[in-house]
Amino acid sequence: MSGKGNVVRPFAFFRAGNQAHANPSQRPILVLEDVYKYFRPDVATLRGVNLEVERGEFAFITGPSGAGKSTLLQLIYRAQTVDEGRILFCGRDIARLTSRSIPYLRRNLGVVFQDFKIIGHWTVYENVAVALEILSMPRRLVRARVSEALERVGLAGRGGEPTSSLSGGEQQRVAVARAIVSEPALILADEPTGNLDPTLALDILTLFEEINDTGTTVLFATHDHSLLEARSHRIVYIDEGRAVEARKGLGAWADRQTA
Amino acid sequence: MPLKTAIARAARAMREDLRLHVVAISSLTVAFLCLAAALFTMTNLSSMAESWARQGRMSVYLAEGAQTEDVAQLRLLLEGLPEVREIEHVTSRAARAQMATESEDAELSRLPADLFPASLEVTLAGGTTAARSAVIAERVGRFRAVEGVETYEAWFGQLESLITTGRVVAGALALLVLLCVLFVVANTIRLAIAGRRDEIEVLKLCGASDGFVRGPFLVEGAVQGFLSSAIAVSLLFAAFVAVRGEVDSTIAALAGVRSVFIHPSIAVALVVGGGLVGATGSALSLRRYLGV
Ligand SMILES: Nc1ncnc2c1ncn2[C@@H]1O[C@H](COP(=O)(O)OP(=O)(O)OP(=O)(O)O)[C@@H](O)[C@H]1O
Ligand SMILES: [Mg+2]
């Protein structure tokens, strides 16, 4: 009925809305096994990252600048390819996906960036709708889902406005609406608050938490210490190419940062 | 559905970057106009050759002081041939007068009429082969009253070789236009890709297939080729209609033919081919600058 039916979508079986019975074994949604990434032959940016993320989890990814937070997320949405190890998303090794299959992976992910990556000369509606139009979804359905997404990010009724006229915080909300409109299982946010002032940053964080409350898994990369401290979510700390759980050790890490 | 989306996205992109596309279409129109004009010339040369071949002619020049009864006998023989449709006796005076009016040189009419040979102008039936008219010419040439026979074989041969050369030139021009269209479209699409890097990035991040990303650019290339060739053919047709009357009453009348436009199937092939070449140029650019 919805046009999507005739498209082959290897990851279509997993959606946020029906995850309760999506997979009886309740395997983690994302597993990184001994992941290595080299940008130079002699220097590994990531060297043996092991990480498990459960369905519906909210996790911060943090670490010093240049630690490889962005790289880690890029490996998950396949802007980069792992050199060694495996990344299992919904049980599938996405490190081995052919380039033809990458679009199908990305349709099950929502990605949000520090620089928003929205098109200024498009309207708010168009910026969000694009994530559904690529699926050849009927226009009526697109309209309904976009207005629902805009409502969720607090931009109800503003679809007709040109995006460039919005404030920074509002533009990031448009980007979030685009990321969630296709109801992906996993949202990757790479410093989404990096360009926003502290109160706006907290608003956006809250927005991601509301999305997480509906069952969507969220990986939120940030080095903003105030955000990490404002919440009690899991913290994955990346340093020297490895991932360590840092919730408990946050104080120690903060000491090291200021030292 | 995907084609519809691609067309809608292409239409929007072309509206948003109108100048780029107008410049491209204008230069492509010039290229296609050259090609269409060459094809038009070829069409008319061929039709001229065809009509000459259809209405074969022969001039039988009579010897000086040919006897009237000899000429009458000659006419009788010619009229008896199934290939002969019409015979006109042109006297020396008539030949002089005709030459004088055609060359607009009054001096000619003062020369003695004897200098201009009298002739029998023979019109042959359609479909008479060159070999057959040569046989007739040979038979007629044996008559005492006949000084010489002109079958216009040489003229015809010259026209034929002109057409052959024309075909080669038109072929080379077509190749040149093809390369030019590929180059212009590929370049325009390269600029379009550069101008829409952000959009392409967003589409890919959202999980658009390569086909979805390529679609609008291919449509834009095809539209450029299609529109410019269609405009070129239309301009040529407008020019043809505007000057046809003039040409038909002068040059064409002298050559004994009427001017014709390029065949509709060739016009259609030009426009459809333009669209295909445009899409190809776009595909080349996409492969090079988008890697899809
Ligand atoms: N495409 C690339 N080519 C070469 N080197 C890269 C590339 N991307 C990242 N790197 C290198 O990998 C390392 C990690 O970069 P990354 O962007 O992942 O860090 P980050 O943790 O996101 O830092 P920040 O907090 O500043 O955003 C850096 O040393 C960087 O220079
Ligand atoms: Mg980064």
PDB file of N, CA, C and O in Angstrom, chain B residues 29 92 103 122 132 156 169 171 248:
ATOM      1  N   THR B  29      21.849  24.901 -28.412  1.00  0.00           N
ATOM      2  CA  THR B  29      20.968  25.207 -29.536  1.00  0.00           C
ATOM      3  C   THR B  29      21.786  25.599 -30.760  1.00  0.00           C
ATOM      4  O   THR B  29      21.499  25.167 -31.881  1.00  0.00           O
ATOM      5  N   SER B  92      18.941  28.348 -83.487  1.00  0.00           N
ATOM      6  CA  SER B  92      20.117  29.138 -83.116  1.00  0.00           C
ATOM      7  C   SER B  92      19.699  30.467 -82.513  1.00  0.00           C
ATOM      8  O   SER B  92      20.259  30.926 -81.519  1.00  0.00           O
ATOM      9  N   SER B 103      22.216  35.304 -69.034  1.00  0.00           N
ATOM     10  CA  SER B 103      23.465  35.903 -68.562  1.00  0.00           C
ATOM     11  C   SER B 103      23.333  37.421 -68.431  1.00  0.00           C
ATOM     12  O   SER B 103      24.275  38.075 -67.984  1.00  0.00           O
ATOM     13  N   VAL B 122      15.562  17.161 -75.365  1.00  0.00           N
ATOM     14  CA  VAL B 122      14.766  15.950 -75.167  1.00  0.00           C
ATOM     15  C   VAL B 122      14.539  15.713 -73.670  1.00  0.00           C
ATOM     16  O   VAL B 122      15.478  15.743 -72.881  1.00  0.00           O
ATOM     17  N   ARG B 132      20.954   3.552 -70.199  1.00  0.00           N
ATOM     18  CA  ARG B 132      19.988   3.598 -71.301  1.00  0.00           C
ATOM     19  C   ARG B 132      20.100   4.931 -72.057  1.00  0.00           C
ATOM     20  O   ARG B 132      20.082   4.955 -73.289  1.00  0.00           O
ATOM     21  N   PHE B 156      25.653  15.468 -63.510  1.00  0.00           N
ATOM     22  CA  PHE B 156      25.034  14.580 -62.545  1.00  0.00           C
ATOM     23  C   PHE B 156      26.091  13.956 -61.650  1.00  0.00           C
ATOM     24  O   PHE B 156      25.963  13.909 -60.430  1.00  0.00           O
ATOM     25  N   VAL B 169      30.935  15.495 -44.664  1.00  0.00           N
ATOM     26  CA  VAL B 169      31.018  16.711 -43.846  1.00  0.00           C
ATOM     27  C   VAL B 169      29.914  16.684 -42.773  1.00  0.00           C
ATOM     28  O   VAL B 169      30.169  16.976 -41.600  1.00  0.00           O
ATOM     29  N   GLY B 171      28.464  14.110 -41.530  1.00  0.00           N
ATOM     30  CA  GLY B 171      28.793  13.074 -40.551  1.00  0.00           C
ATOM     31  C   GLY B 171      29.818  13.582 -39.541  1.00  0.00           C
ATOM     32  O   GLY B 171      29.660  13.410 -38.331  1.00  0.00           O
ATOM     33  N   ASP B 248      12.177  29.381 -53.680  1.00  0.00           N
ATOM     34  CA  ASP B 248      11.532  28.547 -54.694  1.00  0.00           C
ATOM     35  C   ASP B 248      11.370  29.292 -56.010  1.00  0.00           C
ATOM     36  O   ASP B 248      11.373  28.689 -57.075  1.00  0.00           O
TER      37      ASP B 248
END
